[in-house]
PDB file of C-alpha atoms in Angstrom:
ATOM      1  CA  MET A  83     -16.921 -35.462  15.855  1.00 83.00           C
ATOM      2  CA  TRP A  84     -19.129 -32.861  14.324  1.00 82.00           C
ATOM      3  CA  GLN A  85     -16.764 -30.115  15.479  1.00 83.00           C
ATOM      4  CA  GLU A  86     -13.783 -32.038  14.153  1.00 81.00           C
ATOM      5  CA  PHE A  87     -15.432 -32.216  10.722  1.00 77.00           C
ATOM      6  CA  LYS A  88     -16.581 -28.567  10.640  1.00 75.00           C
ATOM      7  CA  LYS A  89     -13.112 -27.708  11.441  1.00 75.00           C
ATOM      8  CA  PHE A  90     -11.969 -29.716   8.447  1.00 73.00           C
ATOM      9  CA  ALA A  91     -14.479 -28.559   5.924  1.00 70.00           C
ATOM     10  CA  VAL A  92     -14.165 -24.881   6.616  1.00 71.00           C
ATOM     11  CA  LYS A  93     -10.312 -25.254   6.151  1.00 70.00           C
ATOM     12  CA  GLY A  94      -9.041 -22.794   3.544  1.00 63.00           C
ATOM     13  CA  ASN A  95      -7.443 -25.650   1.551  1.00 75.00           C
ATOM     14  CA  VAL A  96     -10.666 -27.514   1.421  1.00 75.00           C
ATOM     15  CA  ILE A  97     -12.676 -24.451   0.244  1.00 75.00           C
ATOM     16  CA  ASP A  98      -9.680 -23.537  -2.231  1.00 80.00           C
ATOM     17  CA  LEU A  99     -10.070 -27.105  -3.604  1.00 82.00           C
ATOM     18  CA  ALA A 100     -13.755 -26.968  -3.804  1.00 82.00           C
ATOM     19  CA  VAL A 101     -13.645 -23.661  -5.669  1.00 84.00           C
ATOM     20  CA  ALA A 102     -10.964 -25.144  -8.181  1.00 87.00           C
ATOM     21  CA  VAL A 103     -13.165 -27.986  -8.749  1.00 90.00           C
ATOM     22  CA  ILE A 104     -16.228 -25.824  -9.673  1.00 92.00           C
ATOM     23  CA  ILE A 105     -14.140 -23.453 -11.895  1.00 90.00           C
ATOM     24  CA  GLY A 106     -12.408 -26.638 -13.388  1.00 88.00           C
ATOM     25  CA  ALA A 107     -15.622 -27.929 -14.199  1.00 91.00           C
ATOM     26  CA  ALA A 108     -17.000 -24.987 -15.686  1.00 91.00           C
ATOM     27  CA  PHE A 109     -13.686 -24.471 -17.705  1.00 88.00           C
ATOM     28  CA  GLY A 110     -14.164 -28.188 -18.853  1.00 86.00           C
ATOM     29  CA  LYS A 111     -17.597 -27.466 -20.391  1.00 90.00           C
ATOM     30  CA  ILE A 112     -16.175 -24.281 -22.477  1.00 90.00           C
ATOM     31  CA  VAL A 113     -13.106 -26.416 -23.689  1.00 84.00           C
ATOM     32  CA  LYS A 114     -15.549 -29.391 -24.412  1.00 84.00           C
ATOM     33  CA  SER A 115     -17.739 -26.914 -26.462  1.00 89.00           C
ATOM     34  CA  LEU A 116     -14.813 -25.563 -28.128  1.00 86.00           C
ATOM     35  CA  VAL A 117     -13.876 -28.859 -29.454  1.00 81.00           C
ATOM     36  CA  ASP A 118     -17.289 -30.366 -29.999  1.00 82.00           C
ATOM     37  CA  ASP A 119     -18.896 -27.337 -31.601  1.00 88.00           C
ATOM     38  CA  ILE A 120     -16.138 -25.548 -33.419  1.00 87.00           C
ATOM     39  CA  ILE A 121     -12.903 -27.805 -33.899  1.00 83.00           C
ATOM     40  CA  MET A 122     -14.767 -31.216 -34.801  1.00 80.00           C
ATOM     41  CA  PRO A 123     -17.104 -29.792 -37.331  1.00 83.00           C
ATOM     42  CA  LEU A 124     -14.035 -28.071 -39.136  1.00 84.00           C
ATOM     43  CA  LEU A 125     -11.905 -31.244 -38.694  1.00 80.00           C
ATOM     44  CA  GLY A 126     -14.978 -33.137 -40.048  1.00 79.00           C
ATOM     45  CA  ILE A 127     -14.952 -30.776 -43.142  1.00 85.00           C
ATOM     46  CA  LEU A 128     -11.253 -31.318 -43.552  1.00 83.00           C
ATOM     47  CA  LEU A 129     -11.553 -35.158 -43.504  1.00 77.00           C
ATOM     48  CA  GLY A 130     -14.674 -35.243 -45.823  1.00 79.00           C
ATOM     49  CA  GLY A 131     -17.472 -35.571 -43.127  1.00 75.00           C
ATOM     50  CA  ILE A 132     -16.008 -38.756 -41.647  1.00 73.00           C
ATOM     51  CA  SER A 133     -17.684 -39.599 -38.260  1.00 73.00           C
ATOM     52  CA  PHE A 134     -15.994 -42.168 -36.190  1.00 78.00           C
ATOM     53  CA  THR A 135     -18.952 -42.646 -33.856  1.00 80.00           C
ATOM     54  CA  ASN A 136     -20.915 -44.679 -36.593  1.00 83.00           C
ATOM     55  CA  LEU A 137     -17.997 -47.398 -36.737  1.00 86.00           C
ATOM     56  CA  LYS A 138     -19.032 -50.676 -35.140  1.00 90.00           C
ATOM     57  CA  VAL A 139     -18.551 -54.471 -35.402  1.00 92.00           C
ATOM     58  CA  THR A 140     -21.156 -57.036 -34.574  1.00 91.00           C
ATOM     59  CA  VAL A 141     -19.920 -60.147 -32.791  1.00 92.00           C
ATOM     60  CA  GLY A 142     -22.665 -62.634 -32.331  1.00 92.00           C
ATOM     61  CA  GLU A 143     -25.451 -60.353 -30.650  1.00 92.00           C
ATOM     62  CA  ALA A 144     -22.855 -58.078 -29.183  1.00 92.00           C
ATOM     63  CA  VAL A 145     -22.408 -54.751 -30.869  1.00 91.00           C
ATOM     64  CA  ILE A 146     -18.661 -53.118 -30.446  1.00 92.00           C
ATOM     65  CA  THR A 147     -19.043 -49.469 -30.950  1.00 91.00           C
ATOM     66  CA  TYR A 148     -15.283 -48.970 -31.114  1.00 91.00           C
ATOM     67  CA  GLY A 149     -15.843 -45.647 -33.251  1.00 88.00           C
ATOM     68  CA  VAL A 150     -17.196 -44.026 -30.096  1.00 88.00           C
ATOM     69  CA  PHE A 151     -13.998 -45.094 -28.285  1.00 90.00           C
ATOM     70  CA  LEU A 152     -12.012 -43.710 -31.183  1.00 87.00           C
ATOM     71  CA  GLN A 153     -14.002 -40.297 -31.048  1.00 83.00           C
ATOM     72  CA  ASN A 154     -13.339 -40.067 -27.385  1.00 85.00           C
ATOM     73  CA  VAL A 155      -9.719 -40.772 -28.154  1.00 88.00           C
ATOM     74  CA  VAL A 156      -9.613 -37.822 -30.604  1.00 83.00           C
ATOM     75  CA  ASP A 157     -11.742 -35.536 -28.294  1.00 81.00           C
ATOM     76  CA  PHE A 158      -9.115 -36.294 -25.397  1.00 86.00           C
ATOM     77  CA  PHE A 159      -6.098 -35.295 -27.756  1.00 87.00           C
ATOM     78  CA  LEU A 160      -7.981 -32.262 -29.037  1.00 83.00           C
ATOM     79  CA  ILE A 161      -9.110 -31.082 -25.400  1.00 81.00           C
ATOM     80  CA  ALA A 162      -5.456 -31.677 -24.251  1.00 86.00           C
ATOM     81  CA  LEU A 163      -3.960 -29.584 -27.116  1.00 87.00           C
ATOM     82  CA  VAL A 164      -6.491 -26.702 -26.601  1.00 83.00           C
ATOM     83  CA  ILE A 165      -5.673 -26.867 -22.762  1.00 84.00           C
ATOM     84  CA  PHE A 166      -1.922 -26.874 -23.845  1.00 89.00           C
ATOM     85  CA  PHE A 167      -2.322 -23.600 -25.931  1.00 89.00           C
ATOM     86  CA  ILE A 168      -4.435 -21.775 -23.293  1.00 86.00           C
ATOM     87  CA  ILE A 169      -1.875 -22.527 -20.641  1.00 88.00           C
ATOM     88  CA  ARG A 170       0.966 -21.613 -23.127  1.00 91.00           C
ATOM     89  CA  LEU A 171      -0.544 -18.260 -23.754  1.00 90.00           C
ATOM     90  CA  TYR A 172      -1.389 -17.885 -20.238  1.00 88.00           C
ATOM     91  CA  LYS A 173       2.297 -18.251 -19.185  1.00 90.00           C
ATOM     92  CA  LYS A 174       3.459 -16.198 -21.950  1.00 90.00           C
ATOM     93  CA  MET A 175       1.319 -13.263 -20.769  1.00 88.00           C
ATOM     94  CA  GLU A 176       2.508 -14.025 -17.177  1.00 85.00           C
ATOM     95  CA  ARG A 177       6.268 -13.674 -18.351  1.00 84.00           C
ATOM     96  CA  LYS A 178       5.347 -10.343 -19.938  1.00 80.00           C
ATOM     97  CA  GLU A 179       4.089  -9.085 -16.667  1.00 80.00           C
ATOM     98  CA  GLU A 180       6.954 -10.221 -14.648  1.00 76.00           C
ATOM     99  CA  ILE A 181       9.310  -8.535 -17.178  1.00 75.00           C
ATOM    100  CA  LYS A 182       7.372  -5.192 -16.798  1.00 73.00           C
ATOM    101  CA  ALA A 183       7.789  -5.799 -13.027  1.00 70.00           C
ATOM    102  CA  GLU A 184      11.655  -6.361 -13.374  1.00 68.00           C
ATOM    103  CA  VAL A 185      11.894  -3.181 -15.593  1.00 65.00           C
ATOM    104  CA  LYS A 186      10.106  -1.058 -12.885  1.00 66.00           C
ATOM    105  CA  VAL A 187      12.607  -2.309 -10.238  1.00 64.00           C
ATOM    106  CA  ASP A 188      15.639  -1.933 -12.422  1.00 72.00           C
ATOM    107  CA  GLN A 189      14.717   1.821 -13.034  1.00 76.00           C
ATOM    108  CA  LYS A 190      14.740   2.297  -9.193  1.00 79.00           C
ATOM    109  CA  GLU A 191      17.796   0.522  -8.824  1.00 80.00           C
ATOM    110  CA  GLU A 192      19.308   2.823 -11.423  1.00 81.00           C
ATOM    111  CA  LEU A 193      18.000   5.901  -9.645  1.00 83.00           C
ATOM    112  CA  LEU A 194      19.309   4.735  -6.455  1.00 84.00           C
ATOM    113  CA  LYS A 195      22.851   3.990  -7.818  1.00 85.00           C
ATOM    114  CA  GLU A 196      22.810   7.554  -9.379  1.00 85.00           C
ATOM    115  CA  ILE A 197      21.960   8.909  -5.893  1.00 87.00           C
ATOM    116  CA  ARG A 198      24.627   6.915  -4.354  1.00 87.00           C
ATOM    117  CA  ASP A 199      27.170   7.967  -6.789  1.00 86.00           C
ATOM    118  CA  LEU A 200      26.382  11.853  -6.306  1.00 85.00           C
ATOM    119  CA  LEU A 201      26.727  11.518  -2.534  1.00 86.00           C
ATOM    120  CA  LYS A 202      30.034   9.790  -3.003  1.00 86.00           C
ATOM    121  CA  ASP A 203      31.216  12.523  -5.123  1.00 80.00           C
ATOM    122  CA  PRO A 204      33.136  15.244  -3.194  1.00 76.00           C
ATOM    123  CA  ARG A 205      31.769  17.974  -5.322  1.00 75.00           C
ATOM    124  CA  HIS A 206      28.407  17.281  -4.171  1.00 62.00           C
ATOM    125  CA  SER A 207      29.296  16.712  -0.500  1.00 58.00           C
ATOM    126  CA  PRO A 208      27.231  19.039   1.828  1.00 58.00           C
ATOM    127  CA  GLU A 209      30.556  19.978   3.669  1.00 56.00           C
TER     128      GLU A 209
END
């Protein structure tokens, strides 16, 4: 059983997944800091310093802090928006790299076509 577990744990997919989770957690901290430390203070200025976290209702002895929930919803949408823009920027840069690669291939193809045409031309024939 130990050998089977070792074989499972050392598989490339498991290690890749572990690395992805660790990098994802670190990236999540960066995005959360961006939202909490940069975007939310600016948004607070635009909204006149309104803080949702202080909103609450008391029902009997229970305190319902719906403001914290609203803040978490706003944080979620802002984090999702930041990730959307980061991925969009990444894909745009990726497309530019693909276009550069295609241009290089096209230049090679053009050169090969020119060589082919020269070889077909009887004036340039080695005979």
